[in-house]
CSV table of C-alpha atoms and ligand atoms in Angstrom, one decimal:
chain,number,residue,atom,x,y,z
M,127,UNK,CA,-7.3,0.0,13.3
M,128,UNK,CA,-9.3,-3.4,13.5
M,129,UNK,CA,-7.4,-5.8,15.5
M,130,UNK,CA,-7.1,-8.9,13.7
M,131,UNK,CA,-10.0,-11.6,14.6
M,132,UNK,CA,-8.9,-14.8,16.1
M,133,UNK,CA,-10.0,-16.9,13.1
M,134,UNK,CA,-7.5,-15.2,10.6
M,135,UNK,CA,-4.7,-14.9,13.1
M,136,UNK,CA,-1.8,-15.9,11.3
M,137,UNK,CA,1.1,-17.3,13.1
M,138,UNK,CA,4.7,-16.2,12.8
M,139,UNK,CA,6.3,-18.9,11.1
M,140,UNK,CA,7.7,-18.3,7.6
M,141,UNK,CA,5.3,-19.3,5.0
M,142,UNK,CA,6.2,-21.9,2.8
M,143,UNK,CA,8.8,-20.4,0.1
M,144,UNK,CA,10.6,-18.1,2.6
M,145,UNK,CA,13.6,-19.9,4.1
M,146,UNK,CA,15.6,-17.3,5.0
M,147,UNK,CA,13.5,-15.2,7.8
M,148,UNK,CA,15.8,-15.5,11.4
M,149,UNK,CA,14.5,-16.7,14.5
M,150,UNK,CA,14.3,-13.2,15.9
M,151,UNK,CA,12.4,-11.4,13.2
M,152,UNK,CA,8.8,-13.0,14.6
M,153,UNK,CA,9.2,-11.5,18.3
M,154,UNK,CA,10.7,-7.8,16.5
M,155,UNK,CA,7.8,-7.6,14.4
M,156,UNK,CA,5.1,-8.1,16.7
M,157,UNK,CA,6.9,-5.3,19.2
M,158,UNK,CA,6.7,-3.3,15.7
M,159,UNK,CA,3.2,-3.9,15.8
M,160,UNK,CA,2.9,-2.9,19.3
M,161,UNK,CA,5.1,0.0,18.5
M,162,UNK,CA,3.2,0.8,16.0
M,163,UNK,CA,-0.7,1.1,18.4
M,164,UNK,CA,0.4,2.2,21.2
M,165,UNK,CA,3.7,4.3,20.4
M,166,UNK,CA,5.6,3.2,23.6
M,167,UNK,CA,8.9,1.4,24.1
M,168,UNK,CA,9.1,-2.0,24.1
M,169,UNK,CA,12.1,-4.3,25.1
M,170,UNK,CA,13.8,-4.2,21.5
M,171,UNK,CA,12.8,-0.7,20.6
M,172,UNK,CA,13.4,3.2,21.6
M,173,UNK,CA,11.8,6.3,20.6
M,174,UNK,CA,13.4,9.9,20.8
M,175,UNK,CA,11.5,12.8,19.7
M,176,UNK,CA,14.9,13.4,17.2
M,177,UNK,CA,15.7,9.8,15.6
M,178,UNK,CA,12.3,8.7,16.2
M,179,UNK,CA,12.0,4.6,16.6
M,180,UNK,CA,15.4,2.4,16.9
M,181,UNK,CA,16.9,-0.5,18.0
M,182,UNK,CA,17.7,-0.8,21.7
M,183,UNK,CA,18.5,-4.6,21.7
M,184,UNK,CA,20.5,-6.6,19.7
M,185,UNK,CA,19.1,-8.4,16.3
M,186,UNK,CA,20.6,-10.3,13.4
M,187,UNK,CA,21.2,-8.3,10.4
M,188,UNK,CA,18.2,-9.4,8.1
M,189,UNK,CA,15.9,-8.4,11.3
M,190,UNK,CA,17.8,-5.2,11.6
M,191,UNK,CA,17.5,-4.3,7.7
M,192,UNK,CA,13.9,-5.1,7.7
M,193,UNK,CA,13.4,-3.0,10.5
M,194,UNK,CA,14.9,0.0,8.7
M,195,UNK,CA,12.4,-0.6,5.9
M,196,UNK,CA,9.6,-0.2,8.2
M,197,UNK,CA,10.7,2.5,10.4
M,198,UNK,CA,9.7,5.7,8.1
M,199,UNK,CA,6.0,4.1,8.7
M,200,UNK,CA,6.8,3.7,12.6
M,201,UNK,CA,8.2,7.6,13.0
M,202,UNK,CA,4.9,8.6,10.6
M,203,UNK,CA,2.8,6.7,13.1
M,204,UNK,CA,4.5,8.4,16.0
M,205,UNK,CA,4.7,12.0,14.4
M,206,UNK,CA,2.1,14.8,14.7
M,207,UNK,CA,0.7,15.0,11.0
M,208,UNK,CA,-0.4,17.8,9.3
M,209,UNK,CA,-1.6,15.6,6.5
M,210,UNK,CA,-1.8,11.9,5.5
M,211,UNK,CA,1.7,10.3,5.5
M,212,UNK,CA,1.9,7.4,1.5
M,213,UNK,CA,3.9,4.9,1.0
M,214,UNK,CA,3.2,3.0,-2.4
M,215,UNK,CA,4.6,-0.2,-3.5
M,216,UNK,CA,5.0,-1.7,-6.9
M,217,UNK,CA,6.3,-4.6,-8.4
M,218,UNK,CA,7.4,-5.0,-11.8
M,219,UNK,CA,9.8,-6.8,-13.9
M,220,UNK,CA,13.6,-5.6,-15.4
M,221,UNK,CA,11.6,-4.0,-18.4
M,222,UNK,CA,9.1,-1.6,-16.4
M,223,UNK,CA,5.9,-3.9,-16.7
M,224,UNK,CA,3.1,-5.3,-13.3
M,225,UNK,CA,1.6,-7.5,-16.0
M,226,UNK,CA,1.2,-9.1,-18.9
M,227,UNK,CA,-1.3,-7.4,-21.5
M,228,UNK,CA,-4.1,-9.9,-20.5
M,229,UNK,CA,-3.9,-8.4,-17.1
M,230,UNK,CA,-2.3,-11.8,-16.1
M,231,UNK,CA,0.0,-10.6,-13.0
M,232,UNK,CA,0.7,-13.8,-10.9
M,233,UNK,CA,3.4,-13.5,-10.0
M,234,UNK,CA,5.5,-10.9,-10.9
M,235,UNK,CA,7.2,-10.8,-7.6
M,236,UNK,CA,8.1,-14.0,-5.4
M,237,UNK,CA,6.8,-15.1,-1.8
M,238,UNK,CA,8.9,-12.3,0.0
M,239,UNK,CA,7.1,-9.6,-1.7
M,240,UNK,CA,3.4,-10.7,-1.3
M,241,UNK,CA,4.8,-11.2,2.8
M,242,UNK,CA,6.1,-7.4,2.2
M,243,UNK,CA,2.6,-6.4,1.4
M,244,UNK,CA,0.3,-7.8,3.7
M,245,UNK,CA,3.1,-5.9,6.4
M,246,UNK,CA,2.9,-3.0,4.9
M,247,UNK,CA,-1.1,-2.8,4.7
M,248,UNK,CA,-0.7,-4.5,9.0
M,249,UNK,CA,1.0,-0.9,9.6
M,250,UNK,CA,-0.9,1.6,7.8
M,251,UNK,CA,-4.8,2.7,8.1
M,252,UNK,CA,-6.0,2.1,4.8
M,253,UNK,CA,-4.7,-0.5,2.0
M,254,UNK,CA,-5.6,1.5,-1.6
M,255,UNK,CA,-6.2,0.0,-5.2
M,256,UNK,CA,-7.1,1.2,-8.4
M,257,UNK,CA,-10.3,0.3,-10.0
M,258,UNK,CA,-8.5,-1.8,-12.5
M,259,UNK,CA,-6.9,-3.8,-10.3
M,260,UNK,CA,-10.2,-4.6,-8.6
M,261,UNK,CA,-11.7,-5.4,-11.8
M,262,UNK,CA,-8.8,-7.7,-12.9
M,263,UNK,CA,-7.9,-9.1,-9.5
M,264,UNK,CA,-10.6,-9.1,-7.3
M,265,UNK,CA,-8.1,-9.2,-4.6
M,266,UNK,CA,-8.9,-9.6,-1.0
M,267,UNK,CA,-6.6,-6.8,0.5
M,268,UNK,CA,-6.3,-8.6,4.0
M,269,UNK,CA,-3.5,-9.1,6.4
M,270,UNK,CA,-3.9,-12.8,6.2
M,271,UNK,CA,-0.3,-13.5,5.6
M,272,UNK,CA,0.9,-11.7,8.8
M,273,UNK,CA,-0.1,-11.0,12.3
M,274,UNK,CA,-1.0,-8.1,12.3
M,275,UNK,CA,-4.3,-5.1,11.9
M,276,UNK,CA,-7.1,-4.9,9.7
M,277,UNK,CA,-6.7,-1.5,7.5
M,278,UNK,CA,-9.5,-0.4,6.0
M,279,UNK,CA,-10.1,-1.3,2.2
M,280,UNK,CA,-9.8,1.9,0.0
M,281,UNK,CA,-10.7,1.4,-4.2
M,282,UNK,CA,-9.9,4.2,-5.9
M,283,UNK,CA,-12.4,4.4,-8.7
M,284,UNK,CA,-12.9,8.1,-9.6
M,285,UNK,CA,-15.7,7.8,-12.7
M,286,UNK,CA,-17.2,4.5,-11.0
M,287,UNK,CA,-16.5,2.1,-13.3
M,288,UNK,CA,-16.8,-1.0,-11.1
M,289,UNK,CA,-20.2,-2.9,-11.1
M,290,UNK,CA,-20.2,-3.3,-7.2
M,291,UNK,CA,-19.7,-6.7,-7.5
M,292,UNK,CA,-16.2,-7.2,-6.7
M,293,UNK,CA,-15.2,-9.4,-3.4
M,294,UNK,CA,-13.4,-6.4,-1.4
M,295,UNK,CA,-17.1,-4.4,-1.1
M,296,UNK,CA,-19.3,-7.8,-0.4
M,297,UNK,CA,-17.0,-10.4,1.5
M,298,UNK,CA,-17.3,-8.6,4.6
M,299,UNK,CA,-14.0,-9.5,6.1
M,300,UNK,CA,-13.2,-5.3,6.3
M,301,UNK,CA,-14.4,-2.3,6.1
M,302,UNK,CA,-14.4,-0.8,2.9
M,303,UNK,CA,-14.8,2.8,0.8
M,304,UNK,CA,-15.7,3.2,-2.5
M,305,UNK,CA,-14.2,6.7,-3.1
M,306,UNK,CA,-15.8,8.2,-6.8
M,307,UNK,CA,-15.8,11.3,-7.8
M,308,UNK,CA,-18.8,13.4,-6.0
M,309,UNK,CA,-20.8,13.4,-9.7
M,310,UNK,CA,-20.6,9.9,-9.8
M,311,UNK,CA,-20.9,8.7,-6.2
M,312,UNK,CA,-24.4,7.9,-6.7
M,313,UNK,CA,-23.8,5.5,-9.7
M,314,UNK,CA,-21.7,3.5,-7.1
M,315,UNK,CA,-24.2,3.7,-4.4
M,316,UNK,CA,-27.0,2.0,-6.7
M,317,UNK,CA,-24.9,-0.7,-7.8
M,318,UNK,CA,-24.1,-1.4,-4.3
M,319,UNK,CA,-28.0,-1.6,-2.7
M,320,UNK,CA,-27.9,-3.3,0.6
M,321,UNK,CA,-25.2,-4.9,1.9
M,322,UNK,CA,-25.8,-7.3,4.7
M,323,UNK,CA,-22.1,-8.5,5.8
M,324,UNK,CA,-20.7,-7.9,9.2
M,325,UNK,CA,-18.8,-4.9,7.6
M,326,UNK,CA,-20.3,-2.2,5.7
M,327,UNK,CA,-18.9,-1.0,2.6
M,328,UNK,CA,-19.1,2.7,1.9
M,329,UNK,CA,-19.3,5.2,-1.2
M,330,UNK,CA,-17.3,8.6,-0.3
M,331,UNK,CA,-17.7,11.1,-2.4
M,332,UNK,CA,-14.9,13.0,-3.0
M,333,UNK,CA,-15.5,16.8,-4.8
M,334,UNK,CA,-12.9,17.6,-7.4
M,335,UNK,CA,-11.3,14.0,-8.0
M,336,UNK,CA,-12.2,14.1,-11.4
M,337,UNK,CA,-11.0,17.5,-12.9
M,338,UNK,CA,-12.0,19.7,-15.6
M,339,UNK,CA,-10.7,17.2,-18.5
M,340,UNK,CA,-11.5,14.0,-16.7
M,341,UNK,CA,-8.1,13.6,-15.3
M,342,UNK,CA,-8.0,12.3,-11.7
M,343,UNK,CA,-6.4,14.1,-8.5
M,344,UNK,CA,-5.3,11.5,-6.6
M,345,UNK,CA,-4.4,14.4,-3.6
M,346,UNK,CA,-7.9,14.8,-3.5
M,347,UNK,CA,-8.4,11.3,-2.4
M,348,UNK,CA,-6.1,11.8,0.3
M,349,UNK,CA,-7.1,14.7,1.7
M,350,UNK,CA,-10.6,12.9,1.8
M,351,UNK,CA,-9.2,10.1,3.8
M,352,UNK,CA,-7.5,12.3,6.3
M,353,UNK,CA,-10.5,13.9,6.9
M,354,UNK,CA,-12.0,10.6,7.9
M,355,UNK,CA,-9.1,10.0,10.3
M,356,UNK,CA,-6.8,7.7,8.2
M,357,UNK,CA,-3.0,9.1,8.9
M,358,UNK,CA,-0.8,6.2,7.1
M,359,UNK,CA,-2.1,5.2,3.7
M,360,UNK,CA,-0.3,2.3,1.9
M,361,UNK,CA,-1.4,2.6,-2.0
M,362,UNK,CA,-0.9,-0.8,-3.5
M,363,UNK,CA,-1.1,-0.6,-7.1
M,364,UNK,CA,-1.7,-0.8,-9.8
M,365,UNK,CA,0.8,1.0,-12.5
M,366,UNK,CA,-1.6,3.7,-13.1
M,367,UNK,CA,-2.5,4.2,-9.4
M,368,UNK,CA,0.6,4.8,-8.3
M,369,UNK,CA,2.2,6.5,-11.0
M,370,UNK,CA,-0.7,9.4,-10.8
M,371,UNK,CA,0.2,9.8,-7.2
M,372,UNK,CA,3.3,10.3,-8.1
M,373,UNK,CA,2.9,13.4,-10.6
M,374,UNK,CA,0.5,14.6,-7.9
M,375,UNK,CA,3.5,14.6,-5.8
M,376,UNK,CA,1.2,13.0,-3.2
M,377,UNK,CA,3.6,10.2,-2.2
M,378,UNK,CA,6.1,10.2,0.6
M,379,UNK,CA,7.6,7.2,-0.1
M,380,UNK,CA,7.8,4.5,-2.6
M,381,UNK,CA,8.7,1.2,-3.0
M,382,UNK,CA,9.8,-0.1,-6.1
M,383,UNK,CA,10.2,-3.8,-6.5
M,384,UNK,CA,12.2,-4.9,-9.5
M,385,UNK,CA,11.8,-8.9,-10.2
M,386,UNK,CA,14.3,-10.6,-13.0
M,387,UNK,CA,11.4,-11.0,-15.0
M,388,UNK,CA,11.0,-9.6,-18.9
M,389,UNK,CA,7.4,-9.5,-19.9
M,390,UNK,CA,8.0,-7.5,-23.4
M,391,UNK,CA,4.7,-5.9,-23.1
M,392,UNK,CA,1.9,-5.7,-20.3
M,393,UNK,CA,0.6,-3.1,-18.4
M,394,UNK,CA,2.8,-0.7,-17.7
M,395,UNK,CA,4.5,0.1,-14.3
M,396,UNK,CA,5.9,3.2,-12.8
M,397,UNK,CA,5.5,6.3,-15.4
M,398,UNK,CA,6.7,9.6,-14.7
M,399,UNK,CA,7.0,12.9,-16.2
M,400,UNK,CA,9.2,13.4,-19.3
M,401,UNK,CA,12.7,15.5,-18.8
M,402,UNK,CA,14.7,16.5,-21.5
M,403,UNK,CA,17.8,17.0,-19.8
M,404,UNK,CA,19.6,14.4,-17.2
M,405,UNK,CA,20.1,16.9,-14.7
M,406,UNK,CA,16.4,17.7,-14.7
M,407,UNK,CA,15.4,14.6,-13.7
M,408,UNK,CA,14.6,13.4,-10.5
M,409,UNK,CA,17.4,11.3,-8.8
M,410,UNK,CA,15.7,10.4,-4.7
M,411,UNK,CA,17.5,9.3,-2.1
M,412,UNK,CA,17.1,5.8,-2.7
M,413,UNK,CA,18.5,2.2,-0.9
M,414,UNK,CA,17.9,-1.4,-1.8
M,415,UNK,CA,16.9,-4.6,0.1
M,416,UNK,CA,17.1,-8.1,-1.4
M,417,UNK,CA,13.5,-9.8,-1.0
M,418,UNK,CA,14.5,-13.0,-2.3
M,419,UNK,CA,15.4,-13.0,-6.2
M,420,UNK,CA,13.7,-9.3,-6.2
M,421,UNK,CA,15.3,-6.1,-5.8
M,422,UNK,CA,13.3,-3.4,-3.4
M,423,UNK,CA,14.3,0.3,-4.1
M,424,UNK,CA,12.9,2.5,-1.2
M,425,UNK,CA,13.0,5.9,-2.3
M,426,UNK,CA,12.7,9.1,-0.1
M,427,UNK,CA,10.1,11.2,-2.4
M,428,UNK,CA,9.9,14.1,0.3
M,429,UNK,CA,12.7,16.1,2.1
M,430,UNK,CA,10.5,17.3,4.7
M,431,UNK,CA,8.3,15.9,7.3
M,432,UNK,CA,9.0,11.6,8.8
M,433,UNK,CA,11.3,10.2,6.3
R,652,LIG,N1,2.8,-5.8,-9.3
R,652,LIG,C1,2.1,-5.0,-8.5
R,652,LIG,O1,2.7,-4.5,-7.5
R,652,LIG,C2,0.7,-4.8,-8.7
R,652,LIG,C3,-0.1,-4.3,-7.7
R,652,LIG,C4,-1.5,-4.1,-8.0
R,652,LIG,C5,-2.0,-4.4,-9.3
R,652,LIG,N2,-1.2,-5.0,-10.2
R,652,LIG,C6,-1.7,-5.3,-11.5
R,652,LIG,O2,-1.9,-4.1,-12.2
R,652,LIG,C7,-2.9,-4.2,-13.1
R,652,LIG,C8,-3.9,-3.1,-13.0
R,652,LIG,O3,-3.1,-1.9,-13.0
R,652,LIG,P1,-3.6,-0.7,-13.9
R,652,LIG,O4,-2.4,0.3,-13.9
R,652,LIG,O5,-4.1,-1.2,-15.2
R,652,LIG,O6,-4.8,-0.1,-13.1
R,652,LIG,P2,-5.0,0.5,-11.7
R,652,LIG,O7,-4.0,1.4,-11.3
R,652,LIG,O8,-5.3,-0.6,-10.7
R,652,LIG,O9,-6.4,1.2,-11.8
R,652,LIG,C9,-6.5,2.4,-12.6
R,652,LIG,C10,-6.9,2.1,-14.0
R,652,LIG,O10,-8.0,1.1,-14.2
R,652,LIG,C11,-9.0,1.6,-15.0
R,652,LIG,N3,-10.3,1.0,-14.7
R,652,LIG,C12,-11.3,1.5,-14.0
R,652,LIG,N4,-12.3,0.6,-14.0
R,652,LIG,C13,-12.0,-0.4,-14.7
R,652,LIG,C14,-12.6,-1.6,-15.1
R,652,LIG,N5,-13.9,-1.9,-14.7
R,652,LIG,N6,-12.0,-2.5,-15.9
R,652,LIG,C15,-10.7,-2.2,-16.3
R,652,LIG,N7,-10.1,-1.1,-16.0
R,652,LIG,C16,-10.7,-0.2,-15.2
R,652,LIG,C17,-9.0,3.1,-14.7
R,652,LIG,O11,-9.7,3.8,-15.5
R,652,LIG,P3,-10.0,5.4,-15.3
R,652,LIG,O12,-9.0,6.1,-16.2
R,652,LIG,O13,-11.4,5.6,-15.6
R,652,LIG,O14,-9.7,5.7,-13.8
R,652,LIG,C18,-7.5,3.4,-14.7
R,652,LIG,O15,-7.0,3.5,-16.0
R,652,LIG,C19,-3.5,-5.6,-12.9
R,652,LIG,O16,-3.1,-6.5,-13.9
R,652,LIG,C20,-3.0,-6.0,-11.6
R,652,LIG,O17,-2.8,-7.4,-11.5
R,652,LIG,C21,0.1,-5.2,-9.9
C-alpha cells in the first residue's frame, strides 16, 4: 500500500460534525493501522493464530465497538489467503434507495459514515466503484478524511462506458485501474492516451467479465485483482455494484448502512435474488453499530475462511 504523503496527512481529531469520538479512539486506530502493515503486536493489541487480532489494553466502549467492526479486515490482513478477502459498504435510506432518481446522492448518510469509508478504503488494497458512480460522482476515492494508506483506485466498468475523463484516472493523487472487459479494454485505453500525472492510471483487461448475454461477473474482477497482488478489496458502491457481487457470492462481508431517510424513488440499493418461501431466504449472521443517526448492519456473508 502507498503510505499517505505528508501534504494529505490528516490529523486525528474528529472532523467537524462528529462529537462523539473518545479520546482514545485516535491512538487505537493508528496501532490498527500499524497492525494492519506490519501484522505485529502493538501495546493495545494481540494476535493468536485462533482469535486472530484483540484487545490487550483497556479502551472505552465506542473504541472497543469500533474495533470489532474493523477486526474481520485485521484477521483477513493477517490470514494466509487463498483468494481476495470483500467487504462492501452501502448506504441507503429506510426505503432501500443510495439516491434520488437524478443521481443526486449527497448525503444519504451523515459525517460518521463518510469517516467509516475513507477507514475502510485506509485498511484494504484497493477502493472499488461502479462506472456509474464515476460518471455521476466523479468522486476522488482518497483517504483524506483519515490517517491512514493510499489503496489503489479500482472502476469497475466492464463494457467501457466511461469517456476517460473522470478525476479518479487524471488527478494523479493514486494509482488507478480501469478494469473492462478484455473486448473492450482497448476502447478505454484510447480514450485515456497519455497520461502525465505522478501516478499512472491503468486499463486491465479482464477475460470473461462480460459473459455470453452481456451480464457482468463481478468474480472475475476479483480474481483479476488478486492476481495483481491486491488481498483486501473494499467495494464502495454503487447499488448495482455491490448488489452483482452479491449474487456472485463474491462478497465476504457487507456493510449495510440504513439512514432515516425516505427518498420514494432513486436508484436502487441492495437487490438480491427472489425467494418464494421465508425459509429460503437468506438470514446472515448480522450485528449493528450506531454511526450517528445511521444504523450499520455488518453481516457475515461467508461461514468459512476470516470472519
Ligand atoms: N450511498 C452509497 O453508499 C453510495 C456509494 C456509491 C455510489 N452511490 C450512488 O450510487 C449511484 C450509482 O450507483 P448505480 O447502482 O447506479 O451504479 P454503479 O453500481 O456505480 O455502476 C454500475 C452501473 O452504472 C452503469 N454505467 C456505466 N457507465 C455509465 C455511464 N457513463 N453513465 C451512467 N451509468 C453508467 C453501468 O452500466 P453497465 O450495465 O453497462 O455496467 C451499471 O448499470 C450514484 O448516484 C452514486 O451517488 C451511493
Amino acid at each position: 500500500m502507498t503510505p499517505p504523503r505528508p501534504q494529505d496527512a490528516p490529523s486525528c481529531a474528529a472532523p467537524p460534525g462528529i462529537t462523539d469520538l473518545p479520546s482514545d479512539w485516535s491512538s487505537l486506530w493508528l496501532q490498527m493501522l500499524q497492525a494492519a502493515s506490519s501484522s505485529h503486536a502493538t501495546p493495545l493489541l494481540t494476535h493468536s493464530a485462533d482469535s486472530g487480532w484483540a484487545l490487550g489494553g483497556i479502551c472505552s466502549a465506542r473504541s472497543a465497538a469500533l474495533f470489532d467492526l474493523y477486526k474481520p479486515l485485521l484477521d483477513a490482513r493477517t490470514a494466509p489467503l487463498a483468494a481476495p478477502w470483500v467487504v462492501a459498504q452501502l448506504g441507503q435510506s429506510l426505503d432501500g434507495f443510495v439516491a434520488t432518481a437524478t443521481g443526486d446522492s449527497y448525503y444519504v448518510n451523515g459525517a460518521h459514515c463518510l469517516l467509516h469509508l475513507h477507514r475502510l478504503r485506509a485498511l484494504c488494497d484497493a477502493v472499488i466503484v461502479g462506472a456509474g458512480t464515476v460518471a455521476i460522482d466523479n468522486p476522488q476515492l482518497t483517504t483524506r478524511r483519515v490517517p491512514g494508506p493510499q489503496p489503489m483506485r479500482v472502476v469497475l466498468d466492464p463494457a467501457a462506458r466511461l469517456d476517460g475523463q473522470s478525476r479518479v484516472f487524471r488527478d494523479g493523487q493514486a494509482p488507478s485501474l480501469w478494469v473492462c472487459d478484455a473486448r473492450h479494454a482497448h476502447q478505454a485505453r484510447l480514450r485515456l492516451g497519455d497520461l502525465k500525472a505522478p501516478h499512472t492510471t491503468e486499463v486491465l483487461a479482464v477475460d470473461g467479465l462480460l459473459d455470453a448475454t452481456g451480464a457482468s461477473r463481478p468474480e472475475r474482477a476479483v480474481a483479476a485483482l488478486g492476481q495483481r497482488g491486491l488481498r483486501l478489496l473494499f467495494v464502495e458502491g454503487g447499488g448495482m455494484t455491490v448488489s452483482r457481487f452479491f449474487k456472485a457470492g463474491a462478497l465476504d462481508r457487507l456493510h449495510l448502512v440504513v439512514a432515516p431517510v425516505l427518498i420514494g424513488n432513486g436508484r436502487r440499493g441492495l437487490q438480491v435474488p427472489a425467494h418464494d418461501v421465508m425459509a429460503d431466504c437468506p438470514r446472515p449472521r448480522a450485528r449493528t453499530l450506531a454511526l450517528g443517526e445511521d444504523m450499520l448492519w455488518d453481516l457475515a456473508l461467508r461461514s468459512h475462511g476470516p470472519q
